[in-house]
PDB file of C-alpha atoms in Angstrom:
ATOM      1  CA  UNK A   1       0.000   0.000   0.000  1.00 62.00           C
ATOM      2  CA  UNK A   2       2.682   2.462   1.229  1.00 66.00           C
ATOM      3  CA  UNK A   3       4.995   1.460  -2.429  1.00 66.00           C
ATOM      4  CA  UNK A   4       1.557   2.393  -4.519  1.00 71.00           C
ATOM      5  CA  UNK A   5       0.781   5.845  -2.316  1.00 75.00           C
ATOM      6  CA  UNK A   6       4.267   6.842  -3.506  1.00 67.00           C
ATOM      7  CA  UNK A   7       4.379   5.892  -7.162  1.00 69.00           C
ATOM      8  CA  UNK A   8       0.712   8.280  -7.602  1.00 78.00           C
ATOM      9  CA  UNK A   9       2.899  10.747  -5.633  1.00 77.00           C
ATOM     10  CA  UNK A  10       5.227  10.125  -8.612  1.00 67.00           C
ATOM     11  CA  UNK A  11       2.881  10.142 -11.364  1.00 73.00           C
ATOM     12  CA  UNK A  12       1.201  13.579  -9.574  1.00 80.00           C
ATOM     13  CA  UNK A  13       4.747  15.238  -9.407  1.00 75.00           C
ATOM     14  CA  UNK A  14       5.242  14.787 -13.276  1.00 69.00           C
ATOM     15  CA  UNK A  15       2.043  15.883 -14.028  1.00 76.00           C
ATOM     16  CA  UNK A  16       2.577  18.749 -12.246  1.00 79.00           C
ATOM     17  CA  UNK A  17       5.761  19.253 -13.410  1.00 70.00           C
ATOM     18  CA  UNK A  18       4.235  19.273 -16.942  1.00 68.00           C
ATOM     19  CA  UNK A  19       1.510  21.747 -16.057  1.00 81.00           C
ATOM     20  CA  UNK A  20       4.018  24.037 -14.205  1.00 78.00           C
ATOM     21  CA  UNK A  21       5.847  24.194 -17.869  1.00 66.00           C
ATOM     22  CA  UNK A  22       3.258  24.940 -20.285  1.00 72.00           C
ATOM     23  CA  UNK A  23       2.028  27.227 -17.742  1.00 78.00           C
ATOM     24  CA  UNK A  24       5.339  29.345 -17.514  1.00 73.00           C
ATOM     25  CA  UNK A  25       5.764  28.663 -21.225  1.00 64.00           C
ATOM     26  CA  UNK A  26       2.748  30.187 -22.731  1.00 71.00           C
ATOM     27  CA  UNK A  27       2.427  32.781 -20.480  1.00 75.00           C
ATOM     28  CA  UNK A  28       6.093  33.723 -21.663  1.00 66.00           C
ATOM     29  CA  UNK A  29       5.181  34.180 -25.118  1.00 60.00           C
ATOM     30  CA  UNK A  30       1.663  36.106 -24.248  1.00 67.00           C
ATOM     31  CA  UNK A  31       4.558  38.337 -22.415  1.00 62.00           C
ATOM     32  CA  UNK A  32       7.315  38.149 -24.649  1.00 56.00           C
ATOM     33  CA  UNK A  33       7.306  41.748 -26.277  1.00 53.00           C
ATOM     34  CA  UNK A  34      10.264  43.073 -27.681  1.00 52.00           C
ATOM     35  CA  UNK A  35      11.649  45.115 -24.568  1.00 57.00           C
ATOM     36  CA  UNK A  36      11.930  41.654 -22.773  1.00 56.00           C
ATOM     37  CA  UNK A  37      13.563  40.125 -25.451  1.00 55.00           C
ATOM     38  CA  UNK A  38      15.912  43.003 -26.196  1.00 61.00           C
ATOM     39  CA  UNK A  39      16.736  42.858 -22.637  1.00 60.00           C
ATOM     40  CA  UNK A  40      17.397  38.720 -21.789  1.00 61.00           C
ATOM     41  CA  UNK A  41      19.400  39.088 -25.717  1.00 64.00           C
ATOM     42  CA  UNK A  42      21.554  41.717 -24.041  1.00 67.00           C
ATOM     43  CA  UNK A  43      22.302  39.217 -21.175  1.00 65.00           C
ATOM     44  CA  UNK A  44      22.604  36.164 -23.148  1.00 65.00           C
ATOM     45  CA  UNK A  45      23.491  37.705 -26.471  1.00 66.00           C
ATOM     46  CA  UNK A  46      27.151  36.310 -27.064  1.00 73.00           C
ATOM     47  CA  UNK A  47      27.855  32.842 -26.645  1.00 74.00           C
ATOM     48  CA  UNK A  48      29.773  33.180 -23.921  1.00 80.00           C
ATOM     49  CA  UNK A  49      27.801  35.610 -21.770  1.00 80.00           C
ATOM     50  CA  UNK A  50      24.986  32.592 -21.972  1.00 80.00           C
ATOM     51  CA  UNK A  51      27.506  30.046 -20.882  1.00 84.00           C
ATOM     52  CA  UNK A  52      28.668  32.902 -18.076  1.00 84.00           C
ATOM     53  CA  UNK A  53      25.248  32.896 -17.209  1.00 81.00           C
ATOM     54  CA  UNK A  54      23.986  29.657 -17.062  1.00 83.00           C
ATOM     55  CA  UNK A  55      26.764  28.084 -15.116  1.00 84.00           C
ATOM     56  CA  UNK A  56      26.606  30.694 -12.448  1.00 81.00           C
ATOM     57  CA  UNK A  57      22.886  30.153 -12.101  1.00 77.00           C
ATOM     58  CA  UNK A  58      23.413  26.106 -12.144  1.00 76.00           C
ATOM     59  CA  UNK A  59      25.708  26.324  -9.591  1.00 73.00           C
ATOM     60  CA  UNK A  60      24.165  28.252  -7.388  1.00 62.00           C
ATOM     61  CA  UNK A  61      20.353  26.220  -7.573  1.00 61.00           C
ATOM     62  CA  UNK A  62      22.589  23.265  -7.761  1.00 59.00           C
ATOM     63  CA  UNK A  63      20.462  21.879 -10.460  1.00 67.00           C
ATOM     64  CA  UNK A  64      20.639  21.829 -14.135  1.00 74.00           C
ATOM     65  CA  UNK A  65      17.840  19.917 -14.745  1.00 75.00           C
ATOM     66  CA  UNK A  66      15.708  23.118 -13.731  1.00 74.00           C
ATOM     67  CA  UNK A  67      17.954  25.460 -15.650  1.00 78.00           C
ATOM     68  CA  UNK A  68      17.372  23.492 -18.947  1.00 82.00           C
ATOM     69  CA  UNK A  69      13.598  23.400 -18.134  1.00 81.00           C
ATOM     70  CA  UNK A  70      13.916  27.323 -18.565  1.00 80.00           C
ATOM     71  CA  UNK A  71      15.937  27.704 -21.109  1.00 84.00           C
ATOM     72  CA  UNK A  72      13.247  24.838 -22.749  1.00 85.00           C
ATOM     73  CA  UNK A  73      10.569  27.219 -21.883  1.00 81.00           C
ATOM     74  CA  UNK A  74      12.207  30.533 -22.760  1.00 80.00           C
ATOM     75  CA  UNK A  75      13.294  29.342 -26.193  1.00 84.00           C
ATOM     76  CA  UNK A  76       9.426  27.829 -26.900  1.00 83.00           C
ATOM     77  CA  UNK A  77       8.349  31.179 -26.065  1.00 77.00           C
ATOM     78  CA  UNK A  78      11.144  33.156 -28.778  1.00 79.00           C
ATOM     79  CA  UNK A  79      13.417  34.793 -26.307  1.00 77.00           C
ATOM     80  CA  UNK A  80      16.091  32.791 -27.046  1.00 80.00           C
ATOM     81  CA  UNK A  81      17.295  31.757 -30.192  1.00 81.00           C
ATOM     82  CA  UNK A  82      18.395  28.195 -30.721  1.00 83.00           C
ATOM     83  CA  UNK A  83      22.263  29.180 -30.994  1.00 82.00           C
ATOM     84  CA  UNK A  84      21.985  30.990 -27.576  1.00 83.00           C
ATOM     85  CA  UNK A  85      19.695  28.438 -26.354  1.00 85.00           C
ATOM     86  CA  UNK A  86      23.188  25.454 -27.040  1.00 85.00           C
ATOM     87  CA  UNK A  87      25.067  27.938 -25.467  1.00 85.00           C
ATOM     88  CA  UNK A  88      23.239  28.279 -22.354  1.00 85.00           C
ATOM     89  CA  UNK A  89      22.726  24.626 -22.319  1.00 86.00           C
ATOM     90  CA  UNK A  90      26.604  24.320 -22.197  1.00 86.00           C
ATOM     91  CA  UNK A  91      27.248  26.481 -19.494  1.00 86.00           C
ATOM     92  CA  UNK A  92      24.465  23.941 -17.019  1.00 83.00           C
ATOM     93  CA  UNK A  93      26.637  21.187 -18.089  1.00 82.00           C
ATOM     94  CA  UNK A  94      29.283  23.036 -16.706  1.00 84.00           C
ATOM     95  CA  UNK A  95      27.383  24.554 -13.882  1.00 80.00           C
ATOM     96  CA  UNK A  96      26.717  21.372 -12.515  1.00 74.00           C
ATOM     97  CA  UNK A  97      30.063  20.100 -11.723  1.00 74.00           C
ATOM     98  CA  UNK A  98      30.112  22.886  -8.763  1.00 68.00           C
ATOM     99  CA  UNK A  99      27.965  19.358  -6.888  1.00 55.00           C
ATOM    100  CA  UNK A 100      31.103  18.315  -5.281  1.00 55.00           C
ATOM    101  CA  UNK A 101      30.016  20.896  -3.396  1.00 55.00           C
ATOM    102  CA  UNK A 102      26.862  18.916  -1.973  1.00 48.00           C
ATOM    103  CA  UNK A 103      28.861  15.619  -1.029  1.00 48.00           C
ATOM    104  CA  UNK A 104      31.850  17.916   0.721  1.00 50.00           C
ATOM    105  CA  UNK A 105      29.318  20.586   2.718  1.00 48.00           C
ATOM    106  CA  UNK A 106      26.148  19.391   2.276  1.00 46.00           C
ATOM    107  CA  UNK A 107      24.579  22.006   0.390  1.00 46.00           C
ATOM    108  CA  UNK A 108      21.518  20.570  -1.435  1.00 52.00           C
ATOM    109  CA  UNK A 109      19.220  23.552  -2.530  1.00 55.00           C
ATOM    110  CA  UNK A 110      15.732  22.467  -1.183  1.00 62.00           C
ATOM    111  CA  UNK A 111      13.205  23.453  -4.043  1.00 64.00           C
ATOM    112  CA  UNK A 112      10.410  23.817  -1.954  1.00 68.00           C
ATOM    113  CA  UNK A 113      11.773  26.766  -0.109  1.00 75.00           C
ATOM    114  CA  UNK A 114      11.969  28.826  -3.127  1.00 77.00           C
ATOM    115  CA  UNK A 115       8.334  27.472  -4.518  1.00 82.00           C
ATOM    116  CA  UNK A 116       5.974  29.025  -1.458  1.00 83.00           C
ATOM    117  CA  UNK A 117       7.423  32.003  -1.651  1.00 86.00           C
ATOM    118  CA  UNK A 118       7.227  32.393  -5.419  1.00 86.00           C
ATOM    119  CA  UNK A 119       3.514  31.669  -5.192  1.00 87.00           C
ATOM    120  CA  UNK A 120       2.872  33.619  -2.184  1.00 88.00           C
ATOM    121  CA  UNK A 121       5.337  37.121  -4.047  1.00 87.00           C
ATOM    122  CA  UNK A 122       3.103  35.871  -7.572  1.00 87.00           C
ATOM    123  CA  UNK A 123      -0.587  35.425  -6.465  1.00 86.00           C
ATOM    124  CA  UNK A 124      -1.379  38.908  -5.679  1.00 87.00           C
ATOM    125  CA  UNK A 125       0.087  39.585  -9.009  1.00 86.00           C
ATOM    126  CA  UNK A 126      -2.717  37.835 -10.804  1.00 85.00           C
ATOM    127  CA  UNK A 127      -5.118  40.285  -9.386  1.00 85.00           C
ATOM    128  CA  UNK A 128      -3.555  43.322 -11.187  1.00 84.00           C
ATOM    129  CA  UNK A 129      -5.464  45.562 -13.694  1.00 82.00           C
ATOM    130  CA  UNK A 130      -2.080  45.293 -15.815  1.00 83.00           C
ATOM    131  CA  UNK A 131      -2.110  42.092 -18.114  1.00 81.00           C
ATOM    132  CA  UNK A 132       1.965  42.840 -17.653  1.00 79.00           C
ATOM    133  CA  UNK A 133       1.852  42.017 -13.995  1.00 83.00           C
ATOM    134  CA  UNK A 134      -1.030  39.190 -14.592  1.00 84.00           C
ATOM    135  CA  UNK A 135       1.441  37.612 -17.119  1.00 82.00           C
ATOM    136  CA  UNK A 136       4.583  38.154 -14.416  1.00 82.00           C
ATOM    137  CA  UNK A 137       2.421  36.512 -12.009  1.00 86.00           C
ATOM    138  CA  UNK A 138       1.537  33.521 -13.892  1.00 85.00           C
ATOM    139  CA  UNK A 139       5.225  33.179 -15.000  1.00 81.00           C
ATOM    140  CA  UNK A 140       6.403  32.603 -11.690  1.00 85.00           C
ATOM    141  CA  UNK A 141       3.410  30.656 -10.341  1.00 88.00           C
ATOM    142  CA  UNK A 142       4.841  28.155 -13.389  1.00 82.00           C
ATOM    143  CA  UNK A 143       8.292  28.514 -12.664  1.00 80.00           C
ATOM    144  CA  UNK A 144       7.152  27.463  -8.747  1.00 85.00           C
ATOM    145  CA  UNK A 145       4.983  24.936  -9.921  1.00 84.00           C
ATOM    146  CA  UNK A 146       8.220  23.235 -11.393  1.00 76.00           C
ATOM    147  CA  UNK A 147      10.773  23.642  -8.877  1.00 78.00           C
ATOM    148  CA  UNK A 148       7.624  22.051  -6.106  1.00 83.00           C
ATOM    149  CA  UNK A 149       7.542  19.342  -8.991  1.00 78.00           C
ATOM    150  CA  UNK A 150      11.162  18.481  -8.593  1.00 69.00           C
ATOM    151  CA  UNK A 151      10.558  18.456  -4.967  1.00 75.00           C
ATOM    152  CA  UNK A 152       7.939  16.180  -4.916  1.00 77.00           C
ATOM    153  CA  UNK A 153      10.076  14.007  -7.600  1.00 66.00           C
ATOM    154  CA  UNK A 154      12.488  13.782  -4.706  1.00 67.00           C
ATOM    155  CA  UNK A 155      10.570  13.067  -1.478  1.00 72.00           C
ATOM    156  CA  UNK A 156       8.838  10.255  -3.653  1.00 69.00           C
ATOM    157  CA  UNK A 157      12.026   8.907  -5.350  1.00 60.00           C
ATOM    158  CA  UNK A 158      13.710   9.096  -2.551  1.00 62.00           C
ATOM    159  CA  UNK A 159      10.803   6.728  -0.519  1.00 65.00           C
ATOM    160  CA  UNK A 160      10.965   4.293  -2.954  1.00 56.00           C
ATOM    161  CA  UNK A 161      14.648   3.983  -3.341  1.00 55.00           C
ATOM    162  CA  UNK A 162      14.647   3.470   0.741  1.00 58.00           C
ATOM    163  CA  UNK A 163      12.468   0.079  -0.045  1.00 55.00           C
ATOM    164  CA  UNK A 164      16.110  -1.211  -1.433  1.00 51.00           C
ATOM    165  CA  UNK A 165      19.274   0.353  -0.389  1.00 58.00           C
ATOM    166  CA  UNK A 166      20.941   2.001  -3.576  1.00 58.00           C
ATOM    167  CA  UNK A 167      24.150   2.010  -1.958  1.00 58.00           C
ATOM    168  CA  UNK A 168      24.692  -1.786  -1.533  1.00 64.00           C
ATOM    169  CA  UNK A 169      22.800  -2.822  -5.008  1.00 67.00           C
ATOM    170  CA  UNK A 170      25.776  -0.495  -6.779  1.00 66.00           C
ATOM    171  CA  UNK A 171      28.803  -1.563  -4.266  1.00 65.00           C
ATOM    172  CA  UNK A 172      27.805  -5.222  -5.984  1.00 70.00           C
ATOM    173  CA  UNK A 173      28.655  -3.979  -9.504  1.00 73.00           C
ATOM    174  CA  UNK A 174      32.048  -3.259  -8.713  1.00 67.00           C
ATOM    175  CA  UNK A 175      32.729  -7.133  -8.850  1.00 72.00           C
ATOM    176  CA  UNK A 176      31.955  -7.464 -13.003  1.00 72.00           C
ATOM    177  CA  UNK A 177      35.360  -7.038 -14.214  1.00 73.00           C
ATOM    178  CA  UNK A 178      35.384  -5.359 -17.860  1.00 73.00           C
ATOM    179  CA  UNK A 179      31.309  -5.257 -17.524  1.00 81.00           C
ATOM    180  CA  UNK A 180      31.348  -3.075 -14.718  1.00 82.00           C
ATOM    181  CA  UNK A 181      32.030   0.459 -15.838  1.00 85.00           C
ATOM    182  CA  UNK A 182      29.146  -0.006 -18.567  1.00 88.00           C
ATOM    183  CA  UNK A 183      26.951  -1.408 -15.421  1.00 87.00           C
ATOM    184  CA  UNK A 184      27.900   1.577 -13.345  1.00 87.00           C
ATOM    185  CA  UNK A 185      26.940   4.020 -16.687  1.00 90.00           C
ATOM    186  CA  UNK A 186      23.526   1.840 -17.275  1.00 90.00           C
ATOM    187  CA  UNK A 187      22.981   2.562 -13.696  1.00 86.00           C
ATOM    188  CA  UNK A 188      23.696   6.013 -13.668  1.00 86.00           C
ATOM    189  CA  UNK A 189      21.929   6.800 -16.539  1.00 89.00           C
ATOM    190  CA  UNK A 190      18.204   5.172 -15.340  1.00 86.00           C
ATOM    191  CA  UNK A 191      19.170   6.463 -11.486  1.00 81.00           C
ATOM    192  CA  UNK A 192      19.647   9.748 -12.797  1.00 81.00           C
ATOM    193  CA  UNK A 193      16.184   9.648 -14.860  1.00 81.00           C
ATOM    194  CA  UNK A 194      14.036   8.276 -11.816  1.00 76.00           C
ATOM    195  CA  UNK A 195      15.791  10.801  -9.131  1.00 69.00           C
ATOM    196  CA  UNK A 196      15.739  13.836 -11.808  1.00 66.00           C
ATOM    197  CA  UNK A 197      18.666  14.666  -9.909  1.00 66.00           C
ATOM    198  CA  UNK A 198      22.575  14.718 -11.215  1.00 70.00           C
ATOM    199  CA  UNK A 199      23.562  16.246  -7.950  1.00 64.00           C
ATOM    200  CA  UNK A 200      22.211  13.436  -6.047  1.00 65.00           C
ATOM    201  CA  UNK A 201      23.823  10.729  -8.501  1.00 72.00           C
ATOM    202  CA  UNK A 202      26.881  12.587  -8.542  1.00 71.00           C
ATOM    203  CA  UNK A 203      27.462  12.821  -4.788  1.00 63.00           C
ATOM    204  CA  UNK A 204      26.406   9.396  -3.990  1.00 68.00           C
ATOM    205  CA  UNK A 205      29.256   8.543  -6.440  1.00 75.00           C
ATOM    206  CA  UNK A 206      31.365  10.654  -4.774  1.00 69.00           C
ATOM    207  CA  UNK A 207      30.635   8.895  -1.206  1.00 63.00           C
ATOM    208  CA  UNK A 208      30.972   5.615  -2.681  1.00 70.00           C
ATOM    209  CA  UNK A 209      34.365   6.238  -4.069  1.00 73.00           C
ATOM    210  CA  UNK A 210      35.573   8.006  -0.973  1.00 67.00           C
ATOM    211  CA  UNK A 211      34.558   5.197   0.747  1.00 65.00           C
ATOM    212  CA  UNK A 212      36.366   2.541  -0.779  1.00 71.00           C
ATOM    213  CA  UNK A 213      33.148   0.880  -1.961  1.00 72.00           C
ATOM    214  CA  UNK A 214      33.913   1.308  -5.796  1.00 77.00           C
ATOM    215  CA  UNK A 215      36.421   2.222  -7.897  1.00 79.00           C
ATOM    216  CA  UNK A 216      37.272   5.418  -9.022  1.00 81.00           C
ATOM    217  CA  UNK A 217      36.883   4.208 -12.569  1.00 83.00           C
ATOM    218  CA  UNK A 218      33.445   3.119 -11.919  1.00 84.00           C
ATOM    219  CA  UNK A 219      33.045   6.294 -10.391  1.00 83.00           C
ATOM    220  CA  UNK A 220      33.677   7.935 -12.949  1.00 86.00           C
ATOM    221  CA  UNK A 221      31.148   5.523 -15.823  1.00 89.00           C
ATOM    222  CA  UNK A 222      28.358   6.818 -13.206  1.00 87.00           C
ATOM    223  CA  UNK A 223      28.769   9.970 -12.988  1.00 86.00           C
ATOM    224  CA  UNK A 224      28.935  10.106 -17.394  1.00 88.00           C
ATOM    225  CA  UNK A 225      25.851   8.058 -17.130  1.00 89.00           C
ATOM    226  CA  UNK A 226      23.744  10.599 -15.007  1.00 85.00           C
ATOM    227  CA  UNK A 227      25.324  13.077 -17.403  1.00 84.00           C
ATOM    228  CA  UNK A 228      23.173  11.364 -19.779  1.00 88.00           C
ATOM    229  CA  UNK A 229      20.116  10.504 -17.354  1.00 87.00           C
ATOM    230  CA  UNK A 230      19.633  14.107 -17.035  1.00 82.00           C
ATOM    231  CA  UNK A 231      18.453  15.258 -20.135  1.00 85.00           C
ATOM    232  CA  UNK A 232      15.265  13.232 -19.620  1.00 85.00           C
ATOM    233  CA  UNK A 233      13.773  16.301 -17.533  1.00 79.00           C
ATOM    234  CA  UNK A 234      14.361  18.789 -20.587  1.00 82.00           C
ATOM    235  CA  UNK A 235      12.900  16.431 -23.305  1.00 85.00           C
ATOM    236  CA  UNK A 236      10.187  15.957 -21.310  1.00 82.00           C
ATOM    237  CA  UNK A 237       9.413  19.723 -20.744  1.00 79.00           C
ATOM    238  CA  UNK A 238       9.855  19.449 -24.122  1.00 84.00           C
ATOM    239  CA  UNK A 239       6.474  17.253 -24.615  1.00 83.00           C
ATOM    240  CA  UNK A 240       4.775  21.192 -23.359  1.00 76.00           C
ATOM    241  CA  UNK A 241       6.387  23.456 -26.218  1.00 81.00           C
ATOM    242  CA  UNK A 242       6.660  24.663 -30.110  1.00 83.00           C
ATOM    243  CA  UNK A 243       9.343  23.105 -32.420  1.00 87.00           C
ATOM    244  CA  UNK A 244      12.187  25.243 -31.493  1.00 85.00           C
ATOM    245  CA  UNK A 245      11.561  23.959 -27.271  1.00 85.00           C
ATOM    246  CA  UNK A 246      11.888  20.573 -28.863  1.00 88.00           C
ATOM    247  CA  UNK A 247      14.814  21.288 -31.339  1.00 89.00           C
ATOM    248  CA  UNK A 248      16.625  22.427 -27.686  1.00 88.00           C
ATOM    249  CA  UNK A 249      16.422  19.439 -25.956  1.00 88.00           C
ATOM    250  CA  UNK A 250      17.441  17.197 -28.017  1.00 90.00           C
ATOM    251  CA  UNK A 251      20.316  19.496 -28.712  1.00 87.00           C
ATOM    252  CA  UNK A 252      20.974  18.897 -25.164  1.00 87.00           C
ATOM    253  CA  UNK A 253      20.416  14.767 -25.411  1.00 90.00           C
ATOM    254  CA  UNK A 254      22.954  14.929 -28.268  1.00 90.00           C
ATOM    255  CA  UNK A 255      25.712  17.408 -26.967  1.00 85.00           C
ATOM    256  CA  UNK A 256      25.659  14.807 -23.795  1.00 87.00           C
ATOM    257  CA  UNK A 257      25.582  11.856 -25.758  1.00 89.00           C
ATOM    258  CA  UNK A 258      28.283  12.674 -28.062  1.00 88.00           C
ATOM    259  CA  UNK A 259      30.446  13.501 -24.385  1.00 84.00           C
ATOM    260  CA  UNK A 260      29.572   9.973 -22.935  1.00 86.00           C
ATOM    261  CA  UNK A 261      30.270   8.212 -26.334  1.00 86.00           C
ATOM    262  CA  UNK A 262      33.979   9.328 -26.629  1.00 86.00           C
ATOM    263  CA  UNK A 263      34.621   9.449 -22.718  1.00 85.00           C
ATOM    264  CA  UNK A 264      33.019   6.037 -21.718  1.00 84.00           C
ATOM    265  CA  UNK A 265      35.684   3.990 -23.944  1.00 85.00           C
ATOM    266  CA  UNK A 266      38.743   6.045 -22.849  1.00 84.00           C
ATOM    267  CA  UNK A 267      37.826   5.567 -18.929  1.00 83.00           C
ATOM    268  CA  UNK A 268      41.182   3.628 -18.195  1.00 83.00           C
ATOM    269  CA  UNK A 269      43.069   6.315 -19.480  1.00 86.00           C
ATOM    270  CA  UNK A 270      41.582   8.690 -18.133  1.00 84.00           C
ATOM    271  CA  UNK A 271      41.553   7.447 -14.654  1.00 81.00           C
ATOM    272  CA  UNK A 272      44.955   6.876 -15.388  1.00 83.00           C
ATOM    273  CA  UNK A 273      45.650  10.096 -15.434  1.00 84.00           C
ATOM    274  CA  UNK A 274      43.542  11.377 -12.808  1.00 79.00           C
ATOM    275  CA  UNK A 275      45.520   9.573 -10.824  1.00 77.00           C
ATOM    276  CA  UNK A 276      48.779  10.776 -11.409  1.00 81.00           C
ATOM    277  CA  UNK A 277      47.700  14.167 -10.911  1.00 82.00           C
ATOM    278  CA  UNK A 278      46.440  12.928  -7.355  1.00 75.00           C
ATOM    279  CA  UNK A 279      49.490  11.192  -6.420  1.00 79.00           C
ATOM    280  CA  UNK A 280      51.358  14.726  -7.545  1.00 82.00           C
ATOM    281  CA  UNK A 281      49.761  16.813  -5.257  1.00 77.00           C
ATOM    282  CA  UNK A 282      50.468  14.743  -2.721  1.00 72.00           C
ATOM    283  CA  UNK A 283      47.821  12.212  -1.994  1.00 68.00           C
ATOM    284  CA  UNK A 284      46.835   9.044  -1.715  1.00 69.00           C
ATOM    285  CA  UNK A 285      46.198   6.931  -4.718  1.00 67.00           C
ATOM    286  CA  UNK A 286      42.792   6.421  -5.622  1.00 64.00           C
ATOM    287  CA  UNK A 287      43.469   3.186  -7.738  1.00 62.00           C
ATOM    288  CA  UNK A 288      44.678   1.159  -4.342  1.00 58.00           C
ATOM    289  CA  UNK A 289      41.412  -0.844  -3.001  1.00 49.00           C
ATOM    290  CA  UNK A 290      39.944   0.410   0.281  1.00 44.00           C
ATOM    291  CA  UNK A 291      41.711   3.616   0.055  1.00 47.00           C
ATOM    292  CA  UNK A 292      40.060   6.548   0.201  1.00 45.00           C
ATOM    293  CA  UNK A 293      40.324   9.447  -2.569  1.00 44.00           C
TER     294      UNK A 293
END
């Protein structure tokens, strides 16, 4: 009974999640007039001030998934072109390697803290005469509608995942030889897509590593593999928007797929080298079993 109350808690997050999006979507392009766009083209304009931008905003909300959701959304509603839309896209993949952060300190950016009070600044907003503060309103009821999506994602992810300890399931993969790397990306990848959450893949990989429980190499294959896992929350977003939202995401499926597919078979070497930058500063080597990195 208690497995089934959290899988509709599941199903009611994603449908909320998909509501949240067309909401903030359409009412972006009701409110998309050219002073708006003149003034997020100014910020994002150049490639690189949209890479600027959205790794310092993915670093700081510690989650890319909701930072391609927007830039999903903002491109469906023609503020961004598709150029600075790959560009932005870039700079979350980037953005999101600041999660070492969460596994070292702990930080882990509750969503529902920002959602209330988004919906409690945004409600009044919706009574305006103005149809300019109306559509502000409804943009960031959407926007909090997503984020309390993600949270819900979580809590009811998270539930589930309790029913069978993740931890132990992946320490077991470590023993499959040439198969395990591919095992650890498999696993990765589908953790990533249930959790909607790199960060947490990423620092449970970084625990487990630390620990001695797997190798760094295998480490490494699931940490690529949530890389993947994590464009399922954009292309799904996608499902909610116009040709150019869709054209976005699976730019960002294929600019992650086309990292996994040349870093997954050079893993060895890589970790290889990893390594002897570890030992050079001074440390401990991460390749010797049961030592920590």
């Amino acid at each position: 009974m208690e497995i089934a109350l959290h899988i509709m808690m599941l199903l009611g997050a994603v449908g909320l999640f998909l509501f949240g999006m067309k909401m903030m979507s359409d009412t972006l392009q009701r409110a998309s007039g050219q002073r708006l766009y003149s003034q997020l083209n100014r910020v994002a304009g150049s490639p690189l001030r949209g890479i600027l931008l959205a790794t310092t905003t993915t670093a700081i909300i510690q989650s890319s998934s909701a930072m391609t959701v927007m830039i999903v959304g903002l491109t469906h509603a023609g503020l961004l072109n598709l150029g600075q839309a790959i560009g932005m896209i870039m700079g979350a993949n980037i953005g999101t390697t600041a999660t070492w952060l969460v596994a070292l300190f702990g930080i882990q950016l509750d969503f529902s803290l920002l959602a209330t009070p988004l919906i409690a600044v945004s409600f009044p907003l919706l009574l305006a005469k103005r149809n300019r503060l109306r559509n502000l309103g409804s943009t960031l009821i959407g926007l909090a509608l997503i984020l309390l999506a993600l949270h819900l994602l979580r809590e009811a992810t998270g539930h589930l995942m309790t029913q069978a300890p993740v931890e132990k399931q992946l320490a077991q993969l470590d023993n499959y030889g040439f198969w395990s790397p591919l095992l650890f990306f498999l696993a990765g990848t589908i953790m990533t897509i249930i959790l909607q959450s790199s960060s947490a893949t990423t620092a449970l990989a970084i625990v487990l590593c630390s620990s001695g429980a797997i190798s760094l190499e295998n480490a490494m294959a699931l940490i690529l593999g949530d890389n993947l896992g994590t464009t399922a929350t954009a292309n799904i977003a996608a499902i909610m928007t116009n040709a150019a939202g869709k054209r976005v995401a699976l730019a960002h499926l294929l600019f992650n797929l086309v990292s996994v597919l040349w870093a997954l078979p050079l893993l060895s070497p890589i970790t290889q080298g990893i390594n002897q930058i570890i030992i050079l500063c001074g440390e401990n080597s991460p390749l010797i079993t049961g030592t920590p990195s």
